[in-house]
PDB file of C-alpha atoms in Angstrom:
ATOM      1  CA  MET A  95     -12.639  28.233 -20.468  1.00  0.00           C
ATOM      2  CA  ASN A  96     -14.222  29.955 -17.499  1.00  0.00           C
ATOM      3  CA  GLY A  97     -13.436  27.642 -14.603  1.00  0.00           C
ATOM      4  CA  PRO A  98     -11.725  24.452 -13.443  1.00  0.00           C
ATOM      5  CA  ALA A  99     -14.655  22.213 -14.409  1.00  0.00           C
ATOM      6  CA  ASP A 100     -14.457  23.523 -17.989  1.00  0.00           C
ATOM      7  CA  ARG A 101     -10.758  22.766 -18.117  1.00  0.00           C
ATOM      8  CA  ALA A 102     -11.188  19.309 -16.577  1.00  0.00           C
ATOM      9  CA  GLN A 103     -13.764  18.383 -19.202  1.00  0.00           C
ATOM     10  CA  LEU A 104     -11.465  19.723 -21.924  1.00  0.00           C
ATOM     11  CA  ALA A 105      -8.604  17.667 -20.471  1.00  0.00           C
ATOM     12  CA  LEU A 106     -10.690  14.490 -20.859  1.00  0.00           C
ATOM     13  CA  LEU A 107     -11.398  15.367 -24.484  1.00  0.00           C
ATOM     14  CA  LEU A 108      -7.793  16.255 -25.289  1.00  0.00           C
ATOM     15  CA  GLU A 109      -6.531  13.062 -23.666  1.00  0.00           C
ATOM     16  CA  VAL A 110      -8.556  10.803 -25.937  1.00  0.00           C
ATOM     17  CA  ALA A 111      -7.778  12.993 -28.977  1.00  0.00           C
ATOM     18  CA  GLY A 112      -4.022  12.551 -28.583  1.00  0.00           C
ATOM     19  CA  THR A 113      -2.613   9.994 -31.020  1.00  0.00           C
ATOM     20  CA  PRO A 114      -0.880   7.612 -31.245  1.00  0.00           C
ATOM     21  CA  LYS A 115      -1.237   6.439 -27.637  1.00  0.00           C
ATOM     22  CA  PRO A 116      -0.126   2.813 -27.655  1.00  0.00           C
ATOM     23  CA  GLY A 117      -2.787   0.443 -26.375  1.00  0.00           C
ATOM     24  CA  ASN A 118      -5.418   3.102 -25.706  1.00  0.00           C
ATOM     25  CA  VAL A 119      -8.395   4.470 -27.570  1.00  0.00           C
ATOM     26  CA  ASP A 120      -7.465   7.573 -29.535  1.00  0.00           C
ATOM     27  CA  ARG A 121      -8.951   9.386 -32.486  1.00  0.00           C
ATOM     28  CA  GLU A 122      -7.519   6.769 -34.877  1.00  0.00           C
ATOM     29  CA  ARG A 123      -8.069   3.603 -32.805  1.00  0.00           C
ATOM     30  CA  ASP A 124     -10.985   1.872 -31.132  1.00  0.00           C
ATOM     31  CA  LEU A 125     -10.807  -1.198 -28.920  1.00  0.00           C
ATOM     32  CA  SER A 126     -13.113  -4.151 -29.465  1.00  0.00           C
ATOM     33  CA  ALA A 127     -15.927  -2.858 -27.238  1.00  0.00           C
ATOM     34  CA  LEU A 128     -14.715   0.643 -26.417  1.00  0.00           C
ATOM     35  CA  ARG A 129     -14.746   3.379 -29.000  1.00  0.00           C
ATOM     36  CA  PHE A 130     -13.621   6.991 -29.362  1.00  0.00           C
ATOM     37  CA  GLU A 131     -17.225   8.166 -29.234  1.00  0.00           C
ATOM     38  CA  HIS A 132     -17.703   6.487 -25.835  1.00  0.00           C
ATOM     39  CA  PHE A 133     -14.913   8.634 -24.389  1.00  0.00           C
ATOM     40  CA  LEU A 134     -16.462  11.785 -25.829  1.00  0.00           C
ATOM     41  CA  ALA A 135     -19.805  10.866 -24.289  1.00  0.00           C
ATOM     42  CA  GLY A 136     -18.112   9.960 -20.992  1.00  0.00           C
ATOM     43  CA  ALA A 137     -16.472  13.379 -20.816  1.00  0.00           C
ATOM     44  CA  VAL A 138     -19.821  15.059 -21.384  1.00  0.00           C
ATOM     45  CA  GLY A 139     -21.591  12.844 -18.845  1.00  0.00           C
ATOM     46  CA  SER A 140     -19.022  13.529 -16.131  1.00  0.00           C
ATOM     47  CA  ARG A 141     -19.599  17.264 -16.195  1.00  0.00           C
ATOM     48  CA  THR A 142     -22.126  17.585 -13.356  1.00  0.00           C
ATOM     49  CA  GLY A 143     -19.729  15.885 -10.944  1.00  0.00           C
ATOM     50  CA  LEU A 144     -16.880  18.142 -12.047  1.00  0.00           C
ATOM     51  CA  ASP A 145     -19.110  21.166 -11.463  1.00  0.00           C
ATOM     52  CA  MET A 146     -19.817  19.845  -7.964  1.00  0.00           C
ATOM     53  CA  ALA A 147     -16.077  19.601  -7.258  1.00  0.00           C
ATOM     54  CA  GLU A 148     -15.536  23.186  -8.415  1.00  0.00           C
ATOM     55  CA  ALA A 149     -18.430  24.359  -6.234  1.00  0.00           C
ATOM     56  CA  GLY A 150     -16.842  22.842  -3.133  1.00  0.00           C
ATOM     57  CA  ASP A 151     -19.109  19.820  -2.709  1.00  0.00           C
ATOM     58  CA  PRO A 152     -17.556  16.825  -0.921  1.00  0.00           C
ATOM     59  CA  VAL A 153     -14.980  15.037  -3.047  1.00  0.00           C
ATOM     60  CA  GLY A 154     -16.652  11.654  -2.701  1.00  0.00           C
ATOM     61  CA  ALA A 155     -20.076  12.891  -3.776  1.00  0.00           C
ATOM     62  CA  ALA A 156     -18.591  14.797  -6.721  1.00  0.00           C
ATOM     63  CA  PHE A 157     -16.630  11.727  -7.790  1.00  0.00           C
ATOM     64  CA  GLU A 158     -19.614   9.386  -7.577  1.00  0.00           C
ATOM     65  CA  ARG A 159     -21.738  11.804  -9.586  1.00  0.00           C
ATOM     66  CA  SER A 160     -19.049  12.200 -12.243  1.00  0.00           C
ATOM     67  CA  VAL A 161     -18.729   8.411 -12.584  1.00  0.00           C
ATOM     68  CA  ALA A 162     -22.501   7.938 -12.728  1.00  0.00           C
ATOM     69  CA  GLY A 163     -22.676  10.463 -15.547  1.00  0.00           C
ATOM     70  CA  MET A 164     -19.692   8.976 -17.345  1.00  0.00           C
ATOM     71  CA  ALA A 165     -21.280   5.527 -17.208  1.00  0.00           C
ATOM     72  CA  THR A 166     -24.428   6.527 -19.117  1.00  0.00           C
ATOM     73  CA  GLN A 167     -22.681   5.883 -22.451  1.00  0.00           C
ATOM     74  CA  GLU A 168     -22.689   2.344 -23.850  1.00  0.00           C
ATOM     75  CA  GLY A 169     -18.966   1.560 -23.623  1.00  0.00           C
ATOM     76  CA  GLY A 170     -18.717   1.059 -19.864  1.00  0.00           C
ATOM     77  CA  ASN A 171     -15.676   2.341 -18.002  1.00  0.00           C
ATOM     78  CA  THR A 172     -14.062   5.080 -20.048  1.00  0.00           C
ATOM     79  CA  GLN A 173     -12.559   7.502 -17.507  1.00  0.00           C
ATOM     80  CA  PHE A 174     -12.983   6.185 -13.946  1.00  0.00           C
ATOM     81  CA  GLY A 175      -9.288   6.590 -13.071  1.00  0.00           C
ATOM     82  CA  SER A 176      -9.041   9.961 -14.774  1.00  0.00           C
ATOM     83  CA  LEU A 177     -11.983  11.240 -12.739  1.00  0.00           C
ATOM     84  CA  LEU A 178     -10.487   9.909  -9.521  1.00  0.00           C
ATOM     85  CA  LEU A 179      -7.556  12.225 -10.234  1.00  0.00           C
ATOM     86  CA  LEU A 180      -9.476  15.141 -11.708  1.00  0.00           C
ATOM     87  CA  VAL A 181     -12.125  15.556  -9.000  1.00  0.00           C
ATOM     88  CA  PRO A 182      -9.661  16.373  -6.174  1.00  0.00           C
ATOM     89  CA  LEU A 183      -7.567  18.462  -8.579  1.00  0.00           C
ATOM     90  CA  VAL A 184     -10.632  20.516  -9.545  1.00  0.00           C
ATOM     91  CA  SER A 185     -11.542  20.856  -5.882  1.00  0.00           C
ATOM     92  CA  ALA A 186      -8.042  22.158  -5.123  1.00  0.00           C
ATOM     93  CA  ALA A 187      -8.059  24.473  -8.150  1.00  0.00           C
ATOM     94  CA  ALA A 188     -11.145  26.254  -6.846  1.00  0.00           C
ATOM     95  CA  ALA A 189      -8.717  27.760  -4.306  1.00  0.00           C
ATOM     96  CA  GLU A 190      -5.155  27.163  -5.546  1.00  0.00           C
ATOM     97  CA  LEU A 191      -3.820  24.308  -7.643  1.00  0.00           C
ATOM     98  CA  THR A 192      -0.628  23.285  -5.844  1.00  0.00           C
ATOM     99  CA  PRO A 193       0.600  19.922  -4.518  1.00  0.00           C
ATOM    100  CA  GLU A 194       0.181  21.322  -1.005  1.00  0.00           C
ATOM    101  CA  ARG A 195      -3.460  22.269  -1.584  1.00  0.00           C
ATOM    102  CA  CYS A 196      -4.075  18.860  -3.161  1.00  0.00           C
ATOM    103  CA  ASP A 197      -2.674  17.238  -0.017  1.00  0.00           C
ATOM    104  CA  ASP A 198      -5.109  19.322   2.017  1.00  0.00           C
ATOM    105  CA  VAL A 199      -8.057  18.213  -0.112  1.00  0.00           C
ATOM    106  CA  VAL A 200      -7.065  14.567   0.287  1.00  0.00           C
ATOM    107  CA  SER A 201      -6.429  14.820   4.028  1.00  0.00           C
ATOM    108  CA  GLU A 202      -9.808  16.489   4.565  1.00  0.00           C
ATOM    109  CA  THR A 203     -11.785  13.573   3.108  1.00  0.00           C
ATOM    110  CA  THR A 204     -14.231  11.769   5.395  1.00  0.00           C
ATOM    111  CA  VAL A 205     -15.919   8.414   5.883  1.00  0.00           C
ATOM    112  CA  ALA A 206     -18.832   9.786   3.847  1.00  0.00           C
ATOM    113  CA  ASP A 207     -16.421  10.438   0.968  1.00  0.00           C
ATOM    114  CA  ALA A 208     -15.204   6.854   1.206  1.00  0.00           C
ATOM    115  CA  GLU A 209     -18.794   5.591   1.133  1.00  0.00           C
ATOM    116  CA  ALA A 210     -19.485   7.592  -2.039  1.00  0.00           C
ATOM    117  CA  PHE A 211     -16.286   6.219  -3.588  1.00  0.00           C
ATOM    118  CA  TYR A 212     -17.551   2.671  -3.034  1.00  0.00           C
ATOM    119  CA  ARG A 213     -20.950   3.534  -4.470  1.00  0.00           C
ATOM    120  CA  ALA A 214     -19.194   4.685  -7.648  1.00  0.00           C
ATOM    121  CA  PHE A 215     -18.251   1.059  -8.285  1.00  0.00           C
ATOM    122  CA  ASP A 216     -21.958   0.225  -8.530  1.00  0.00           C
ATOM    123  CA  HIS A 217     -22.103   2.227 -11.748  1.00  0.00           C
ATOM    124  CA  VAL A 218     -19.286   0.613 -13.726  1.00  0.00           C
ATOM    125  CA  SER A 219     -16.916  -2.365 -13.753  1.00  0.00           C
ATOM    126  CA  VAL A 220     -13.296  -1.474 -12.917  1.00  0.00           C
ATOM    127  CA  ALA A 221     -10.240  -3.718 -13.179  1.00  0.00           C
ATOM    128  CA  VAL A 222      -8.429  -3.763  -9.824  1.00  0.00           C
ATOM    129  CA  ASP A 223      -6.098  -6.066  -7.915  1.00  0.00           C
ATOM    130  CA  ASP A 224      -7.294  -8.300  -5.116  1.00  0.00           C
ATOM    131  CA  PRO A 225      -7.130  -6.485  -1.757  1.00  0.00           C
ATOM    132  CA  PRO A 226      -4.813  -7.629   1.055  1.00  0.00           C
ATOM    133  CA  ALA A 227      -6.069 -10.745   2.849  1.00  0.00           C
ATOM    134  CA  ASP A 228      -6.932  -8.748   5.959  1.00  0.00           C
ATOM    135  CA  ALA A 229      -8.967  -6.253   3.915  1.00  0.00           C
ATOM    136  CA  ALA A 230     -11.205  -8.551   1.879  1.00  0.00           C
ATOM    137  CA  ALA A 231     -14.302  -6.846   3.292  1.00  0.00           C
ATOM    138  CA  LEU A 232     -13.036  -3.607   1.744  1.00  0.00           C
ATOM    139  CA  ASP A 233     -12.696  -4.974  -1.800  1.00  0.00           C
ATOM    140  CA  VAL A 234     -13.858  -2.089  -3.988  1.00  0.00           C
ATOM    141  CA  ARG A 235     -15.462  -4.557  -6.398  1.00  0.00           C
ATOM    142  CA  ARG A 236     -18.105  -5.127  -3.708  1.00  0.00           C
ATOM    143  CA  GLY A 237     -19.298  -1.567  -4.322  1.00  0.00           C
ATOM    144  CA  SER A 238     -21.839  -0.313  -1.830  1.00  0.00           C
ATOM    145  CA  ASP A 239     -21.907  -3.739  -0.144  1.00  0.00           C
ATOM    146  CA  ALA A 240     -18.535  -2.824   1.389  1.00  0.00           C
ATOM    147  CA  ILE A 241     -19.833   0.342   3.051  1.00  0.00           C
ATOM    148  CA  PRO A 242     -20.636  -1.311   6.420  1.00  0.00           C
ATOM    149  CA  ALA A 243     -16.971  -2.389   6.669  1.00  0.00           C
ATOM    150  CA  VAL A 244     -15.844   1.150   5.790  1.00  0.00           C
ATOM    151  CA  ARG A 245     -18.041   2.575   8.537  1.00  0.00           C
ATOM    152  CA  GLU A 246     -16.973  -0.042  11.063  1.00  0.00           C
ATOM    153  CA  ARG A 247     -13.312   0.802  10.502  1.00  0.00           C
ATOM    154  CA  GLY A 248     -13.923   4.547  10.288  1.00  0.00           C
ATOM    155  CA  LEU A 249     -11.961   4.885   7.032  1.00  0.00           C
ATOM    156  CA  ASP A 250     -11.844   8.192   5.199  1.00  0.00           C
ATOM    157  CA  LEU A 251     -11.233   8.203   1.443  1.00  0.00           C
ATOM    158  CA  GLN A 252      -7.523   8.917   1.766  1.00  0.00           C
ATOM    159  CA  SER A 253      -7.141   5.852   3.996  1.00  0.00           C
ATOM    160  CA  VAL A 254      -9.076   3.677   1.551  1.00  0.00           C
ATOM    161  CA  LEU A 255      -6.878   4.728  -1.346  1.00  0.00           C
ATOM    162  CA  GLU A 256      -3.728   4.143   0.676  1.00  0.00           C
ATOM    163  CA  LEU A 257      -4.746   0.479   0.646  1.00  0.00           C
ATOM    164  CA  GLY A 258      -4.293   0.522  -3.142  1.00  0.00           C
ATOM    165  CA  VAL A 259      -0.639   1.586  -3.025  1.00  0.00           C
ATOM    166  CA  PRO A 260       1.676   0.390  -4.529  1.00  0.00           C
ATOM    167  CA  GLY A 261      -0.467  -1.736  -6.829  1.00  0.00           C
ATOM    168  CA  ASP A 262      -2.458   1.169  -8.295  1.00  0.00           C
ATOM    169  CA  ASP A 263      -0.665   4.272  -9.553  1.00  0.00           C
ATOM    170  CA  VAL A 264      -3.870   6.346  -9.539  1.00  0.00           C
ATOM    171  CA  ALA A 265      -4.217   5.659  -5.817  1.00  0.00           C
ATOM    172  CA  ARG A 266      -0.506   6.413  -5.468  1.00  0.00           C
ATOM    173  CA  GLU A 267      -1.100   9.953  -6.743  1.00  0.00           C
ATOM    174  CA  TRP A 268      -3.413  10.580  -3.799  1.00  0.00           C
ATOM    175  CA  VAL A 269      -0.613   9.909  -1.316  1.00  0.00           C
ATOM    176  CA  THR A 270       2.253  11.593  -3.205  1.00  0.00           C
ATOM    177  CA  GLY A 271       0.779  15.051  -3.800  1.00  0.00           C
ATOM    178  CA  PHE A 272      -0.171  14.075  -7.377  1.00  0.00           C
ATOM    179  CA  GLU A 273       3.520  13.890  -8.175  1.00  0.00           C
ATOM    180  CA  ARG A 274       3.375  12.318 -11.618  1.00  0.00           C
ATOM    181  CA  SER A 275       0.343  14.386 -12.624  1.00  0.00           C
ATOM    182  CA  PHE A 276       2.255  17.609 -11.965  1.00  0.00           C
ATOM    183  CA  ALA A 277       5.323  16.173 -13.744  1.00  0.00           C
ATOM    184  CA  ALA A 278       3.156  15.390 -16.781  1.00  0.00           C
ATOM    185  CA  ALA A 279       1.881  18.978 -16.746  1.00  0.00           C
ATOM    186  CA  ASP A 280       5.454  20.296 -16.725  1.00  0.00           C
ATOM    187  CA  ARG A 281       6.345  18.131 -19.717  1.00  0.00           C
ATOM    188  CA  LEU A 282       3.283  19.239 -21.644  1.00  0.00           C
ATOM    189  CA  GLY A 283       4.197  22.871 -21.019  1.00  0.00           C
ATOM    190  CA  ASP A 284       7.834  22.330 -22.006  1.00  0.00           C
ATOM    191  CA  ARG A 285       6.964  20.922 -25.419  1.00  0.00           C
ATOM    192  CA  SER A 286       5.798  22.831 -28.483  1.00  0.00           C
ATOM    193  CA  GLY A 287       3.317  22.093 -31.214  1.00  0.00           C
ATOM    194  CA  PRO A 288      -0.331  21.025 -31.180  1.00  0.00           C
ATOM    195  CA  VAL A 289      -1.564  19.912 -27.772  1.00  0.00           C
ATOM    196  CA  VAL A 290      -2.738  16.543 -29.091  1.00  0.00           C
ATOM    197  CA  ASP A 291       0.811  15.817 -30.325  1.00  0.00           C
ATOM    198  CA  ARG A 292       2.269  16.880 -26.983  1.00  0.00           C
ATOM    199  CA  THR A 293      -0.254  14.573 -25.340  1.00  0.00           C
ATOM    200  CA  ALA A 294       0.998  11.580 -27.316  1.00  0.00           C
ATOM    201  CA  ALA A 295       4.642  12.381 -26.541  1.00  0.00           C
ATOM    202  CA  VAL A 296       4.056  12.838 -22.810  1.00  0.00           C
ATOM    203  CA  TYR A 297       1.967   9.670 -22.672  1.00  0.00           C
ATOM    204  CA  LEU A 298       4.913   7.754 -24.161  1.00  0.00           C
ATOM    205  CA  SER A 299       7.353   9.320 -21.682  1.00  0.00           C
ATOM    206  CA  LEU A 300       5.164   8.317 -18.720  1.00  0.00           C
ATOM    207  CA  LEU A 301       4.723   4.799 -20.067  1.00  0.00           C
ATOM    208  CA  ALA A 302       8.514   4.546 -20.315  1.00  0.00           C
ATOM    209  CA  GLU A 303       9.012   5.511 -16.651  1.00  0.00           C
ATOM    210  CA  ARG A 304       7.095   2.856 -14.755  1.00  0.00           C
ATOM    211  CA  PRO A 305       5.164  -0.299 -15.603  1.00  0.00           C
ATOM    212  CA  ASP A 306       1.530   0.652 -16.096  1.00  0.00           C
ATOM    213  CA  THR A 307      -0.370  -0.756 -13.123  1.00  0.00           C
ATOM    214  CA  LEU A 308      -3.495  -1.584 -15.139  1.00  0.00           C
ATOM    215  CA  VAL A 309      -1.321  -3.698 -17.439  1.00  0.00           C
ATOM    216  CA  VAL A 310       0.177  -5.380 -14.364  1.00  0.00           C
ATOM    217  CA  THR A 311      -3.317  -6.134 -13.046  1.00  0.00           C
ATOM    218  CA  ARG A 312      -4.598  -7.583 -16.305  1.00  0.00           C
ATOM    219  CA  HIS A 313      -1.499  -9.188 -17.815  1.00  0.00           C
ATOM    220  CA  GLY A 314       1.165  -9.526 -15.129  1.00  0.00           C
ATOM    221  CA  GLU A 315       4.450  -7.852 -14.279  1.00  0.00           C
ATOM    222  CA  SER A 316       6.517  -9.341 -17.105  1.00  0.00           C
ATOM    223  CA  VAL A 317       4.154  -8.051 -19.802  1.00  0.00           C
ATOM    224  CA  ALA A 318       4.040  -4.614 -18.149  1.00  0.00           C
ATOM    225  CA  ALA A 319       7.841  -4.539 -17.965  1.00  0.00           C
ATOM    226  CA  ASP A 320       8.101  -5.413 -21.645  1.00  0.00           C
ATOM    227  CA  VAL A 321       5.669  -2.629 -22.566  1.00  0.00           C
ATOM    228  CA  ARG A 322       7.657  -0.170 -20.458  1.00  0.00           C
ATOM    229  CA  GLU A 323      10.930  -1.193 -22.088  1.00  0.00           C
ATOM    230  CA  ARG A 324       9.532  -0.833 -25.581  1.00  0.00           C
ATOM    231  CA  ALA A 325       8.090   2.572 -24.707  1.00  0.00           C
ATOM    232  CA  SER A 326      11.445   3.620 -23.241  1.00  0.00           C
ATOM    233  CA  THR A 327      13.259   2.804 -26.473  1.00  0.00           C
ATOM    234  CA  LEU A 328      10.847   5.024 -28.392  1.00  0.00           C
ATOM    235  CA  ALA A 329      10.728   7.822 -25.819  1.00  0.00           C
ATOM    236  CA  GLU A 330      14.514   8.104 -25.675  1.00  0.00           C
ATOM    237  CA  ARG A 331      14.534   9.245 -29.298  1.00  0.00           C
ATOM    238  CA  ASP A 332      11.313  11.271 -29.003  1.00  0.00           C
ATOM    239  CA  ALA A 333       9.795   8.998 -31.615  1.00  0.00           C
ATOM    240  CA  VAL A 334       6.411  10.767 -31.637  1.00  0.00           C
ATOM    241  CA  VAL A 335       8.331  13.542 -33.420  1.00  0.00           C
ATOM    242  CA  THR A 336      11.254  11.724 -35.055  1.00  0.00           C
ATOM    243  CA  ASP A 337       9.729   8.364 -36.002  1.00  0.00           C
ATOM    244  CA  ARG A 338       5.965   8.491 -35.737  1.00  0.00           C
ATOM    245  CA  PRO A 339       5.469   5.294 -37.794  1.00  0.00           C
ATOM    246  CA  ALA A 340       7.383   3.341 -35.131  1.00  0.00           C
ATOM    247  CA  VAL A 341       5.022   4.627 -32.412  1.00  0.00           C
ATOM    248  CA  THR A 342       2.049   3.842 -34.636  1.00  0.00           C
ATOM    249  CA  THR A 343       3.283   0.271 -35.019  1.00  0.00           C
ATOM    250  CA  PHE A 344       3.690  -0.008 -31.240  1.00  0.00           C
ATOM    251  CA  ALA A 345       0.161   1.342 -30.778  1.00  0.00           C
ATOM    252  CA  ASP A 346      -1.310  -1.120 -33.261  1.00  0.00           C
ATOM    253  CA  ASP A 347       0.594  -4.020 -31.687  1.00  0.00           C
ATOM    254  CA  LEU A 348      -0.725  -3.312 -28.200  1.00  0.00           C
ATOM    255  CA  VAL A 349      -4.291  -2.955 -29.440  1.00  0.00           C
ATOM    256  CA  ALA A 350      -3.980  -6.259 -31.304  1.00  0.00           C
ATOM    257  CA  GLU A 351      -2.650  -7.919 -28.145  1.00  0.00           C
ATOM    258  CA  GLY A 352      -5.381  -6.455 -25.954  1.00  0.00           C
ATOM    259  CA  ILE A 353      -2.885  -4.560 -23.781  1.00  0.00           C
ATOM    260  CA  ASN A 354      -4.342  -1.300 -22.481  1.00  0.00           C
ATOM    261  CA  PRO A 355      -2.086   0.999 -20.379  1.00  0.00           C
ATOM    262  CA  GLY A 356      -5.068   2.858 -18.995  1.00  0.00           C
ATOM    263  CA  THR A 357      -3.380   4.135 -15.838  1.00  0.00           C
ATOM    264  CA  THR A 358      -0.904   6.076 -17.952  1.00  0.00           C
ATOM    265  CA  ALA A 359      -3.788   7.651 -19.866  1.00  0.00           C
ATOM    266  CA  ASP A 360      -5.350   8.700 -16.558  1.00  0.00           C
ATOM    267  CA  LEU A 361      -2.139  10.466 -15.549  1.00  0.00           C
ATOM    268  CA  VAL A 362      -2.044  12.272 -18.887  1.00  0.00           C
ATOM    269  CA  ALA A 363      -5.600  13.543 -18.376  1.00  0.00           C
ATOM    270  CA  ALA A 364      -4.603  14.887 -14.959  1.00  0.00           C
ATOM    271  CA  GLY A 365      -1.489  16.500 -16.412  1.00  0.00           C
ATOM    272  CA  LEU A 366      -3.517  18.137 -19.156  1.00  0.00           C
ATOM    273  CA  PHE A 367      -5.873  19.640 -16.597  1.00  0.00           C
ATOM    274  CA  ILE A 368      -3.019  21.037 -14.500  1.00  0.00           C
ATOM    275  CA  ALA A 369      -1.321  22.514 -17.573  1.00  0.00           C
ATOM    276  CA  LEU A 370      -4.579  24.070 -18.767  1.00  0.00           C
ATOM    277  CA  GLU A 371      -5.275  25.456 -15.301  1.00  0.00           C
ATOM    278  CA  ARG A 372      -1.799  26.972 -15.107  1.00  0.00           C
ATOM    279  CA  GLY A 373      -2.047  28.365 -18.631  1.00  0.00           C
ATOM    280  CA  THR A 374       1.107  26.569 -19.823  1.00  0.00           C
ATOM    281  CA  ILE A 375      -0.922  25.017 -22.653  1.00  0.00           C
ATOM    282  CA  SER A 376      -3.950  26.411 -24.438  1.00  0.00           C
ATOM    283  CA  VAL A 377      -6.257  25.488 -27.277  1.00  0.00           C
TER     284      VAL A 377
END
């Protein structure tokens, strides 16, 4: 792996290869319209945008390009949230991958970055919460149609993502120095064994910590809380190692119920990149 873009692409591939990851596509499970192969193709398609981030291109432009490339496969949205984390992380890693440098990257975003972020929604459908009543014109689901409102308010990309907190834990990473992403990297480095097994264990630990915000958006807080509680019971006994069949059952149950903790998967992808960049995991 020669550079950050290489490691970011590898992180996307390792994330989807980890199994079992309850509710998410992995190498043993497909969803009804979203398959393992779509994630592989999405990781390949995103590469030009990741290269742009490593080269120092504006974060917004790099993100839009990575999403446009990801969306060329037939499954739709495979890694939008992961790329929203990885692009600024790759940009930071071109200098130094630290929470402080990540904060700098975020704080340096511009209105043009925000415009590119909105254009990314033209390429793929993304499940998000309704915006605050006073920000309806900034609803990301409007895509590029919202750009005049972004310009009128002079919003940079950091400011736009702040509007998504606390309802979106990917947006939350942008305003907390990528706190959970770095924590995931630490956990990956602290474990032993194949990286794909570490990935599954860390995914479960993150799912046990907080209700997944994509599950909240699609199914409500009570369902998300139930998923978190069930994950916590398994994570407390490190069931990926000690009772893998129990985690497999949990994974199959969530797939059958159509419950997809995609935000947690995004955080795992970011953690994998940080751990690869630091050299605390290798393949």
